[in-house]
Each structure stands twice: as structure tokens, then as C-alpha cells.
Amino acid sequence: MIIGIDVGGTHTDAVLLSSNGIEKKVKVSTDSADLFNTILSGFKQLLKDIDPKNIKRIVISTTLTTNAIVQQNMKPVGMIVSAGPGVDPKSFSTGEHYYCVAGSINHRGREKASVNTMEIEDIAKKLKKAGIEYVGVVSKFCVRNPSHEILIKRILNKYFKKIFLGHHVSGNLNFPRRIATTHLNAAVFSLHKSFFEAVKLSLEQKGLMVPIQILKADGGTMSLESSMAFPGQTVLSGPAASIMGAIPYAPSKQDAIVLDIGGTTTDIAFLVDKAPLLEPMGIQRGQYKSLIRSLQTDSKGIGGDSTVRVIGKELVIGPDRLGPAMAFGGPEPTPTDALFVLGLMKDGDRKNSVKGIHKIAMEMGLTDNETADQIFKKCCSIILKKTFEMIDKLNSKPVYTVHEFLEGYKISPRKILVLGGPAKYFAKKIEELYHIKTIAVPEYSVANAIGAALARTTCEVSLNADTEQGIVTAHEEGFAEPISKTYSEDDLIETAHTLLKEKAINFGADPDNIGEVEVVEFQKFNIVRNFSPRGKIFRTKMQLKPGIIKGFENILQ
């Protein structure tokens, strides 16, 4: 048996799955101030009368780090950046505690200017005095040579709880995004650490000793222990779970829209022939342009619990959420209350919903039912307007899926897949209003948790070989080995494959079911000096594609 848990901002959904299908599903309210009891409550209900020894796999998705970024609810952290000649790194400042320092590595990985250790000591003391606990360190060409970052970390270790290094972030060369990503890792670490500890304690309480996986932004999993070194990977974990939960029901050879309508937000994504779109550069949320590999999603601040009000005779929905619907004891009317007034939902206090919607109806000069219908229609209209804006934006640039680059492709969806608590009501209304085939996916209320449970491990490695210097490196993985002048591209691919397999197993993959391997980038350059060949430079990036684990096909039928 396996468990999938989706820790959302409003609710935490949990499912217990076997090869026969769904054995049990539960939904509990998320208390972000007490995650331990939130998760423990889910486990208690899910595992009642179940022997914990039967559980072989647990995967968790979460929106906690995403929400922290959106709400700017992150702890201040320090950043120390060295660049050398070229663009001024001050342009990429992440805030008050940002320091540009001496030291330079060139694009071949050779030192051009050394680190000033006294300068680093002085900055460390200033950051410590300011109450900083976590620091990020980035050197411009750290993926070619991380020695400056490693030296700075040695100096900082005695002052701070944890240091995040830029060369651990990604094998890609993008200095501004590397700074933002390293900062993001440091800034969300304390929140993720609290989440990690709450999960571990909850499992211990229930006698569960099975390794835990966490869903990443790219729709794959990594072990919870691995995520502590790169907590930024959990950004957009929740939306990724939505996509993974919808993929089995998407049409083949067609485009589809995925809408996950939650309590606070609606997450929007697209599938091309069942393949999710990919952010080719990395996640961008607000000011943060990162190197975190991600499925392409966006969110709109509207959901079942969004506050409904009238401003200047105009109906306004969201983006704020002041609590649950009035039907469940909340303070203000919401779209969920409109569904109660229309008689679509019945498992709450309809009288309270009528009371809230009536107040809106009086301001608009309509009946309660007319007002509820307008709220419902406007909700659908806001969500679809955002969706079609996204389509226009996507069609203005190249389209990437997790499998391939689609040059000149234009997205033209023929189907909409809806997830979330109110999915079946919204699916019917959206199809009625927009005449696009729209379905609520099976088990729509817990589809996120199912998507998380069934996702397989993903990871990628970037490898660089320089036969003139006689070395092959993957500094992101802490790997470096000497090579001969005869080192070839076949040798590079073989080394990358070995590293990828080792990384996947460390991330928690089943050694007998690693998944589909793909070379996503390969470059070869001749080194010529004074018209004489001196060697070659090879670079490659290899990945494990996102997908569904084997043995649970019955769940998807």
C-alpha cells in the first residue's frame, strides 16, 4: 500500500492506495501554525485499522513554500556574491543583507582574482549582529569551479546555522537566476525544516518507518531528507500534484486545460498529448526568476472560499480569503455559499449561506438566486479569462513539454479537466458557458493526493568535460575525475548515466524502476590555440522524465 498527502493552504487531503484502487481517503483542515497535528490527524484517520507495516511508500505535496513566497512571509537571509569583470552583481540584489565581494573565476574555471578572507570575516560579523541565521553564497562561474564558494563557506560555518552554495543549485549557467535560487533556498529553509520535523514526528507517532518522498515542482519526487538541502524544489509542489493527478484522464493527441479550484486559489496548467508544459528556464514567481526546474503553472487568487463583496454596484470576488464559507461558520459570503443557495451543495448550513448572499443581493437589487447565479458565473468567467490570457502568452513564444521542444506549436485546448472540492459543479457550469468539453476528474476532491502518491522520482545531472585540462566535473553533484585526451562523447554519456542513476537512488527511487532517461542537452567544442587543436570540451544534461510508478494502473481506470 502507498499513501499520498497534499498539504494545501485550506485543506490537507490524504489517500491510501493499493493495487486494487483507493482503500481510503480523508480531508482535514490545514492549520499552518500546527502542521504536526494537521498531518497527524490525516494519518490517524487514514490508518485506522491498518497495520503500518503494510505501507511501502509515502509521498507528500505542499503549498507551504509557495504561499510563503507569494505572501512575502520569509525570514531575512544573507547573500554573499562574487562576480569579477562584467555585469555588476548589485543589479541582482535580494535585499538588505546582500554583499558583493572580491574574487573571480572565469568561464573555463580558472581563478582570476582570489577571495579576500578578511572581507568575508567582516561581513559574517555584520550578518551575525543583524540576527541572520542562514546565508547563501554565489560565485559567477561556480559550476566550472566551486572553490571560492567552498572557501567562503568554511569561513562562515562558525557563524551561521546553514550555508547554501550556488553550485549546488543547478548545472545551468545563469548568474542572476542562480543568485535568486540560492536566496530562495535559504529564505524558505526554516519553514521547510518545521514541515520536515512535523512530518517525521507524525510518522513516528503512527509507527511508520517507511522513507518519505516529497513532490517537486517538476512533477517528480525526491526523498524528504534530500529536500532539506534544496527546499526551493518544493515551490509549486501543490500545483505539480494537480497536474500529475489529471494526466491519466487527458486526451491523447490533443491539448487540455487543467484547473485545480481550491479554497483560496485556482491553479491553471496545460497538457499537450498528456505531457505537461515545462518552464524551460525555471520557476518565476513575482520578483523571483529561478533555476528550479518546474512544470508550467499559474495561479489566480480565486477559489471556493474567496470573499464576495459589492464595490460601487460591481460584484467583486477575491483575491482575499477571510475564512471558510458561511455554510461552514465563516464570516463573509463566498462562491461556496452561492453553490449552497443554488441547491448544488448540501453538506453545510444553507441558512447561513442564504444570510450572506442575501446581503449581496440587497446591494445589487437582485433575488438571492439571481445573485448566487451571478457569483457562480463570474467565478467561472474570472478563471477562464486568466486561462485564455495564459494561452495567448504561451502561443507568443516556443512551447516546451517535459518530453520535447515544439517549434511553432500553438496550444488549442479541446478539453478541460477540473480538480478540487467544487470540481463537479464548476465543470458543468464552465461547459454550459464556454461550450468546451469539461469534466471533473475521477476522485476530484483528492486527485492532488493521488497524483502525488503515483509520481515517480525525477532528477537531472549536468556534466562538463575538458580534455585540455584533463578533468570531467559535475560540481552540483560534488563530482570531479581526471580524464585522458581520448575521452569521448560516449564516455561523457556513460558517466552522466551512472551519476544520474546514483542520484535517483539517493533521491529515493526504486533501483529496479528508475524511470525513463533522456539526454536533454549536448554540446561539443574544439579548443584551438595558434591554429593548433589542443583538446575538446563536452557538455551534457541528462534527466529522468516525470511519470507514474508501475503497479497501480487500476487506480487510473
XYZ file of C-alpha atoms in Angstrom:
557
model
C 0.000 0.000 0.000
C 1.080 3.602 -0.607
C -0.008 6.954 0.826
C -0.375 10.303 -0.928
C -0.827 13.530 1.039
C -1.442 17.027 -0.320
C -0.916 19.720 2.342
C -2.847 22.671 0.927
C -3.350 26.120 2.379
C -7.002 25.339 3.219
C -7.254 21.534 3.445
C -4.922 18.565 3.735
C -6.035 15.617 1.599
C -4.769 12.073 2.159
C -5.342 8.834 0.261
C -4.423 5.223 0.950
C -3.904 3.281 -2.280
C -3.365 -0.370 -3.100
C -3.015 -2.164 -6.434
C -6.810 -2.681 -6.234
C -7.554 1.042 -6.075
C -8.413 3.611 -3.405
C -8.704 1.969 0.009
C -9.447 5.131 1.981
C -9.479 8.933 1.572
C -9.696 11.737 4.154
C -9.776 15.536 4.191
C -8.763 17.641 7.229
C -8.379 21.403 7.739
C -4.807 22.674 7.430
C -3.510 24.582 10.453
C -0.264 26.141 9.175
C 0.611 27.103 12.762
C 0.342 23.455 13.854
C 1.395 21.279 10.948
C 2.299 18.417 13.260
C -1.305 17.903 14.382
C -2.670 18.608 10.892
C -0.600 15.815 9.358
C -1.015 13.524 12.381
C -4.807 13.916 12.148
C -4.667 12.867 8.490
C -2.544 9.818 9.317
C -4.801 8.795 12.230
C -7.933 8.805 10.093
C -6.216 7.181 7.121
C -4.536 4.369 9.042
C -7.357 3.390 11.387
C -7.443 -0.453 11.429
C -4.436 -0.560 9.024
C -1.132 -2.208 10.010
C 1.621 0.435 9.414
C 3.922 -2.360 8.225
C 1.788 -2.655 5.078
C 2.741 0.882 3.985
C 5.592 0.818 1.446
C 5.642 4.398 0.140
C 4.561 7.874 1.286
C 4.603 10.954 -0.980
C 3.674 14.450 0.212
C 2.974 17.596 -1.790
C 2.687 21.009 -0.182
C 1.913 24.643 -0.997
C 3.618 25.990 2.135
C 6.776 27.346 0.483
C 4.769 28.686 -2.477
C 2.438 30.575 -0.149
C 5.401 31.930 1.828
C 6.839 33.446 -1.367
C 3.506 34.875 -2.529
C 2.797 36.381 0.905
C 6.436 37.530 1.349
C 6.458 35.599 4.615
C 10.118 34.542 4.586
C 12.918 35.028 7.090
C 15.634 37.550 6.128
C 18.824 35.831 4.997
C 22.303 36.955 3.992
C 23.756 36.742 0.474
C 27.452 36.921 -0.443
C 28.140 37.201 -4.178
C 31.368 37.369 -6.214
C 31.398 38.094 -9.928
C 34.588 39.633 -11.293
C 34.511 41.606 -14.582
C 31.217 42.033 -16.412
C 27.710 42.763 -15.164
C 27.540 44.452 -11.756
C 26.080 41.866 -9.304
C 24.498 44.718 -7.321
C 21.836 44.713 -10.045
C 20.615 41.362 -8.699
C 20.350 42.384 -5.039
C 17.962 40.259 -2.977
C 17.536 42.756 -0.155
C 19.201 44.487 2.758
C 21.755 41.795 3.662
C 23.360 41.475 0.206
C 27.130 41.793 -0.160
C 29.290 41.834 -3.301
C 32.846 40.657 -2.589
C 36.248 40.245 -4.223
C 37.109 37.054 -6.088
C 36.704 35.891 -9.675
C 36.578 32.594 -11.616
C 36.463 32.654 -15.425
C 34.243 30.577 -17.751
C 36.889 27.830 -18.003
C 37.021 27.514 -14.203
C 40.357 29.281 -13.697
C 40.876 31.706 -10.823
C 41.435 35.309 -11.909
C 41.186 37.042 -8.507
C 41.358 35.435 -5.065
C 38.874 35.664 -2.188
C 39.632 38.290 0.487
C 39.179 36.233 3.658
C 39.264 39.301 5.948
C 36.403 40.831 3.931
C 34.330 37.655 4.425
C 35.040 37.641 8.191
C 33.859 41.274 8.481
C 30.641 40.555 6.564
C 29.982 37.454 8.673
C 30.185 39.537 11.863
C 27.790 42.151 10.437
C 25.263 39.478 9.407
C 25.547 37.745 12.777
C 24.935 41.050 14.574
C 21.811 41.585 12.408
C 20.392 38.254 13.636
C 20.862 36.389 10.342
C 20.881 32.586 10.695
C 21.080 31.395 7.063
C 23.348 32.630 4.259
C 23.625 31.987 0.511
C 26.975 32.168 -1.340
C 27.243 32.500 -5.128
C 30.310 32.784 -7.367
C 29.603 33.672 -11.005
C 31.208 30.617 -12.671
C 30.837 28.248 -9.714
C 29.607 25.425 -11.984
C 33.045 25.478 -13.637
C 34.950 25.775 -10.332
C 33.241 25.990 -6.905
C 36.452 26.544 -4.897
C 35.586 30.153 -3.950
C 32.145 29.173 -2.647
C 33.647 26.298 -0.659
C 36.314 28.575 0.869
C 33.730 31.218 1.851
C 31.532 28.516 3.393
C 34.440 27.325 5.563
C 34.811 30.849 6.950
C 31.064 31.272 7.548
C 30.415 27.876 9.164
C 31.281 29.023 12.687
C 28.819 31.944 12.485
C 25.617 30.521 10.955
C 23.238 27.539 11.166
C 23.359 26.648 7.462
C 25.094 27.908 4.322
C 23.600 27.416 0.823
C 26.026 27.320 -2.122
C 25.226 28.383 -5.677
C 26.934 25.446 -7.400
C 24.520 23.032 -5.685
C 21.529 24.736 -7.323
C 21.882 23.740 -10.975
C 24.389 22.881 -13.679
C 22.985 25.707 -15.841
C 24.904 28.936 -16.392
C 22.647 31.837 -15.389
C 24.149 34.125 -12.772
C 21.034 36.221 -11.903
C 18.775 33.152 -11.604
C 21.421 31.307 -9.556
C 21.514 34.199 -7.067
C 17.696 34.251 -6.816
C 17.508 30.460 -6.417
C 20.199 30.294 -3.734
C 18.476 33.116 -1.862
C 15.138 31.310 -2.174
C 16.589 28.107 -0.721
C 17.983 29.966 2.279
C 14.811 32.028 2.787
C 12.337 29.113 2.867
C 14.627 26.720 4.757
C 13.309 27.384 8.287
C 9.687 26.943 7.136
C 10.560 23.737 5.298
C 12.519 22.487 8.312
C 9.411 22.925 10.502
C 7.402 20.994 7.903
C 10.057 18.252 7.772
C 10.063 17.868 11.569
C 6.247 17.826 11.753
C 6.091 15.052 9.148
C 8.784 12.965 10.870
C 7.091 13.302 14.280
C 3.693 12.418 12.823
C 5.113 9.272 11.231
C 6.863 8.227 14.433
C 3.584 8.648 16.345
C 1.929 6.176 13.964
C 4.859 3.735 13.889
C 5.603 4.397 10.214
C 9.272 3.802 9.402
C 8.963 3.936 5.598
C 11.071 6.577 3.732
C 9.094 9.687 2.820
C 9.098 11.301 -0.629
C 8.148 14.891 -1.362
C 6.742 16.077 -4.687
C 8.877 18.615 -6.532
C 7.868 21.407 -8.889
C 8.758 19.266 -11.932
C 6.160 16.611 -11.063
C 8.713 14.106 -9.754
C 9.661 13.084 -6.224
C 12.729 13.296 -4.013
C 13.344 11.984 -0.514
C 12.342 14.327 2.304
C 15.927 14.192 3.595
C 17.255 15.324 0.178
C 14.787 18.211 0.124
C 16.453 19.709 3.198
C 19.463 20.592 1.037
C 17.237 22.166 -1.652
C 13.922 23.275 -0.078
C 13.233 25.524 -3.068
C 12.386 22.357 -5.024
C 9.095 22.200 -3.075
C 7.909 25.531 -4.507
C 4.877 24.730 -6.714
C 4.740 21.182 -5.338
C 0.966 21.560 -4.890
C 0.219 22.629 -8.488
C 2.512 19.833 -9.737
C 0.350 17.347 -7.812
C -2.726 18.715 -9.611
C -1.128 18.090 -12.989
C 0.046 14.582 -12.096
C -3.468 13.802 -10.837
C -5.020 14.961 -14.127
C -2.629 13.378 -16.657
C -4.306 9.922 -16.756
C -7.611 11.498 -17.853
C -6.224 13.844 -20.511
C -6.984 13.136 -24.182
C -4.286 11.660 -26.435
C -3.075 13.719 -29.411
C -4.932 16.781 -28.112
C -4.354 19.771 -25.826
C -6.114 20.070 -22.469
C -6.509 22.616 -19.686
C -6.091 21.581 -16.038
C -7.953 23.667 -13.426
C -7.482 22.922 -9.734
C -10.076 25.008 -7.885
C -9.062 25.243 -4.241
C -10.284 27.282 -1.312
C -8.002 30.292 -1.903
C -6.612 29.988 -5.432
C -7.179 28.247 -8.740
C -4.093 26.653 -10.297
C -4.025 26.563 -14.099
C -1.885 24.295 -16.291
C -1.866 22.743 -19.767
C -1.201 19.314 -21.251
C -0.124 18.560 -24.826
C -0.824 14.912 -25.724
C -0.835 14.088 -21.973
C 2.556 15.801 -21.453
C 2.773 18.795 -19.060
C 4.321 22.024 -20.288
C 7.718 22.829 -18.815
C 9.266 26.103 -17.630
C 12.461 25.846 -19.737
C 14.477 28.345 -17.669
C 12.956 27.721 -14.238
C 10.191 28.895 -11.910
C 9.262 32.574 -11.950
C 7.059 33.872 -9.151
C 6.919 37.639 -8.622
C 10.464 39.015 -8.426
C 11.993 35.532 -8.216
C 13.346 34.162 -11.515
C 14.914 30.864 -10.512
C 16.735 27.824 -11.892
C 14.253 25.451 -10.238
C 13.003 23.040 -12.891
C 9.212 23.202 -12.936
C 6.044 22.265 -14.730
C 4.428 25.378 -16.152
C 1.543 26.574 -13.976
C -0.012 29.830 -12.861
C -2.478 30.747 -10.145
C -5.392 33.137 -9.848
C -6.484 34.421 -6.444
C -9.980 32.994 -6.642
C -11.431 29.842 -5.088
C -14.382 28.408 -3.236
C -13.641 30.452 -0.095
C -12.815 33.786 -1.795
C -14.605 36.728 -0.204
C -17.550 38.120 -2.197
C -18.436 41.827 -1.891
C -20.032 44.670 -3.868
C -17.934 47.739 -4.663
C -19.733 50.569 -6.483
C -22.552 48.267 -7.640
C -19.950 45.862 -9.097
C -19.618 42.312 -7.878
C -16.032 41.608 -6.692
C -14.740 38.112 -5.864
C -11.390 37.616 -4.076
C -8.470 37.614 -4.165
C -8.600 37.522 -0.352
C -9.888 34.664 1.793
C -11.124 35.622 5.271
C -12.067 32.111 6.339
C -14.290 29.223 5.240
C -17.716 29.700 3.619
C -20.524 30.944 5.869
C -22.096 27.484 5.438
C -19.137 26.198 7.485
C -19.026 29.013 10.045
C -17.052 31.622 8.069
C -17.527 35.409 8.454
C -18.250 36.528 4.866
C -20.137 35.177 1.804
C -18.146 33.136 -0.724
C -18.702 31.317 -4.030
C -19.249 28.143 -1.979
C -22.183 29.889 -0.270
C -23.564 30.701 -3.731
C -23.494 26.957 -4.518
C -25.481 26.276 -1.332
C -28.082 28.901 -2.237
C -28.429 27.328 -5.692
C -29.026 23.944 -4.050
C -25.895 22.371 -5.561
C -24.083 21.778 -2.268
C -25.928 20.388 0.762
C -23.441 19.317 3.447
C -23.357 22.610 5.379
C -25.615 25.259 6.941
C -27.633 26.609 3.985
C -29.372 29.204 6.213
C -26.037 30.879 6.913
C -25.221 30.904 3.193
C -28.592 32.474 2.360
C -27.985 35.138 5.020
C -24.623 36.093 3.451
C -25.796 36.013 -0.167
C -28.944 37.974 0.720
C -26.771 40.853 1.922
C -25.069 40.932 -1.508
C -28.448 40.581 -3.275
C -29.838 43.645 -1.473
C -26.888 45.761 -2.657
C -27.305 44.553 -6.244
C -31.086 44.779 -6.384
C -31.486 41.097 -7.306
C -33.049 37.998 -5.786
C -30.905 35.641 -3.731
C -30.916 33.022 -6.504
C -30.078 35.567 -9.221
C -27.191 36.851 -7.116
C -25.879 33.360 -6.404
C -26.018 32.545 -10.122
C -24.154 35.756 -10.982
C -21.453 34.930 -8.403
C -21.067 31.431 -9.832
C -20.906 32.684 -13.438
C -18.445 35.455 -12.553
C -16.191 32.919 -10.784
C -16.081 30.797 -13.936
C -15.523 33.901 -16.082
C -12.552 35.111 -13.987
C -10.899 31.674 -14.083
C -11.390 31.225 -17.837
C -10.272 34.802 -18.622
C -6.985 34.100 -16.835
C -6.724 30.748 -18.653
C -7.115 32.259 -22.122
C -4.664 35.060 -21.255
C -2.156 32.316 -20.423
C -2.841 30.577 -23.742
C -2.192 33.829 -25.653
C 1.057 34.319 -23.742
C 2.194 30.715 -24.293
C 1.415 30.919 -28.009
C 3.613 34.010 -28.355
C 6.793 32.013 -27.624
C 8.231 28.482 -28.114
C 6.373 25.656 -26.355
C 8.301 23.122 -24.253
C 6.824 19.970 -22.774
C 8.619 17.631 -20.371
C 9.377 15.433 -23.413
C 10.259 17.814 -26.229
C 10.534 21.303 -27.712
C 7.600 22.029 -30.052
C 8.789 24.642 -32.526
C 5.959 26.777 -33.951
C 3.317 24.902 -31.938
C 0.112 26.736 -30.948
C -1.893 25.453 -27.985
C -5.566 24.890 -28.801
C -7.316 23.045 -25.935
C -10.232 20.729 -26.723
C -10.904 19.598 -23.150
C -10.855 20.993 -19.608
C -10.038 18.776 -16.607
C -11.230 20.130 -13.260
C -9.977 19.117 -9.799
C -10.771 20.321 -6.281
C -13.736 20.173 -3.906
C -16.272 22.032 -6.098
C -14.987 20.492 -9.362
C -18.199 18.777 -10.485
C -20.275 21.968 -10.136
C -17.722 24.140 -11.933
C -17.177 21.578 -14.708
C -20.884 21.611 -15.600
C -21.167 25.422 -15.491
C -17.950 26.022 -17.486
C -19.084 23.659 -20.253
C -22.507 25.342 -20.295
C -20.956 28.837 -20.588
C -17.994 28.173 -22.903
C -19.029 25.067 -24.874
C -15.715 23.285 -24.268
C -15.838 19.647 -23.175
C -15.253 19.871 -19.403
C -15.056 17.037 -16.876
C -14.405 16.692 -13.169
C -11.647 14.074 -12.977
C -12.461 10.888 -11.018
C -11.951 11.387 -7.261
C -11.599 15.121 -7.990
C -11.644 16.117 -4.308
C -8.428 14.161 -3.557
C -6.902 13.965 -7.059
C -3.891 16.018 -5.915
C -3.043 13.449 -3.258
C -3.458 10.620 -5.799
C -1.202 12.456 -8.273
C 1.468 12.864 -5.579
C 1.228 9.220 -4.473
C 1.767 7.877 -8.001
C 4.563 10.237 -9.142
C 7.964 8.662 -9.722
C 11.373 10.086 -8.804
C 12.932 12.669 -11.127
C 16.319 14.363 -11.171
C 18.890 15.688 -13.614
C 22.661 15.951 -13.872
C 24.871 18.338 -15.836
C 28.346 17.117 -16.789
C 31.302 19.060 -18.224
C 34.478 17.517 -19.652
C 37.601 19.455 -20.684
C 40.223 17.213 -22.313
C 42.810 20.027 -22.409
C 42.616 20.454 -18.639
C 42.084 16.690 -18.252
C 39.026 16.756 -15.996
C 35.319 15.869 -16.052
C 33.106 17.593 -13.463
C 29.558 17.740 -12.142
C 30.117 20.206 -9.301
C 26.386 20.244 -8.500
C 26.834 16.583 -7.515
C 30.238 17.041 -5.871
C 31.854 15.004 -8.689
C 35.256 15.518 -10.371
C 37.567 12.975 -12.044
C 40.714 13.132 -14.192
C 40.326 12.129 -17.858
C 42.681 11.450 -20.773
C 42.930 13.270 -24.100
C 40.981 10.403 -25.703
C 37.875 10.967 -23.541
C 34.883 10.887 -25.928
C 31.240 11.907 -26.035
C 30.284 8.259 -25.454
C 32.378 8.311 -22.261
C 30.584 11.501 -21.196
C 27.105 9.977 -21.723
C 28.098 6.829 -19.842
C 29.436 8.863 -16.893
C 26.313 11.056 -16.861
C 24.066 7.986 -16.873
C 25.949 6.483 -13.911
C 25.718 9.748 -11.954
C 22.016 10.097 -12.776
C 21.243 6.582 -11.555
C 23.190 7.160 -8.309
C 21.416 10.473 -7.737
C 17.988 8.925 -8.406
C 18.614 6.176 -5.844
C 19.812 8.786 -3.305
C 16.597 10.705 -4.018
C 14.603 7.603 -3.120
C 13.991 5.918 -6.490
C 13.453 2.165 -6.703
C 16.730 0.801 -8.197
C 14.666 -1.664 -10.283
C 12.292 1.024 -11.576
C 14.410 4.110 -12.229
C 12.197 5.520 -14.986
C 12.795 6.940 -18.450
C 16.229 8.525 -19.070
C 16.614 11.333 -21.594
C 19.546 13.438 -22.856
C 18.113 16.957 -22.984
C 21.267 18.854 -23.953
C 24.587 18.049 -25.607
C 27.363 20.396 -26.775
C 30.833 19.805 -28.199
C 33.557 22.423 -28.785
C 37.073 22.136 -30.186
C 39.803 24.007 -28.306
C 42.132 25.642 -30.837
C 45.137 27.817 -29.997
C 47.527 29.240 -32.631
C 45.706 27.170 -35.285
C 46.547 24.004 -33.393
C 43.922 21.703 -31.747
C 44.501 21.398 -28.002
C 41.516 19.371 -26.879
C 37.739 19.271 -26.657
C 35.016 20.495 -24.313
C 31.909 18.311 -23.908
C 28.781 19.319 -22.010
C 25.602 17.346 -21.454
C 22.463 17.400 -19.357
C 20.552 14.188 -18.659
C 17.247 13.749 -16.837
C 14.706 11.273 -15.578
C 11.321 12.219 -17.024
C 8.282 12.725 -14.778
C 5.781 9.886 -14.910
C 3.633 7.429 -12.968
C 5.019 4.466 -10.987
C 4.142 0.949 -12.118
C 1.674 -1.423 -10.464
C -1.230 0.922 -9.730
C -2.968 1.012 -13.110
C -6.349 0.053 -11.564
C -6.491 3.395 -9.761
C -6.380 5.237 -13.070
C -9.213 3.361 -14.765
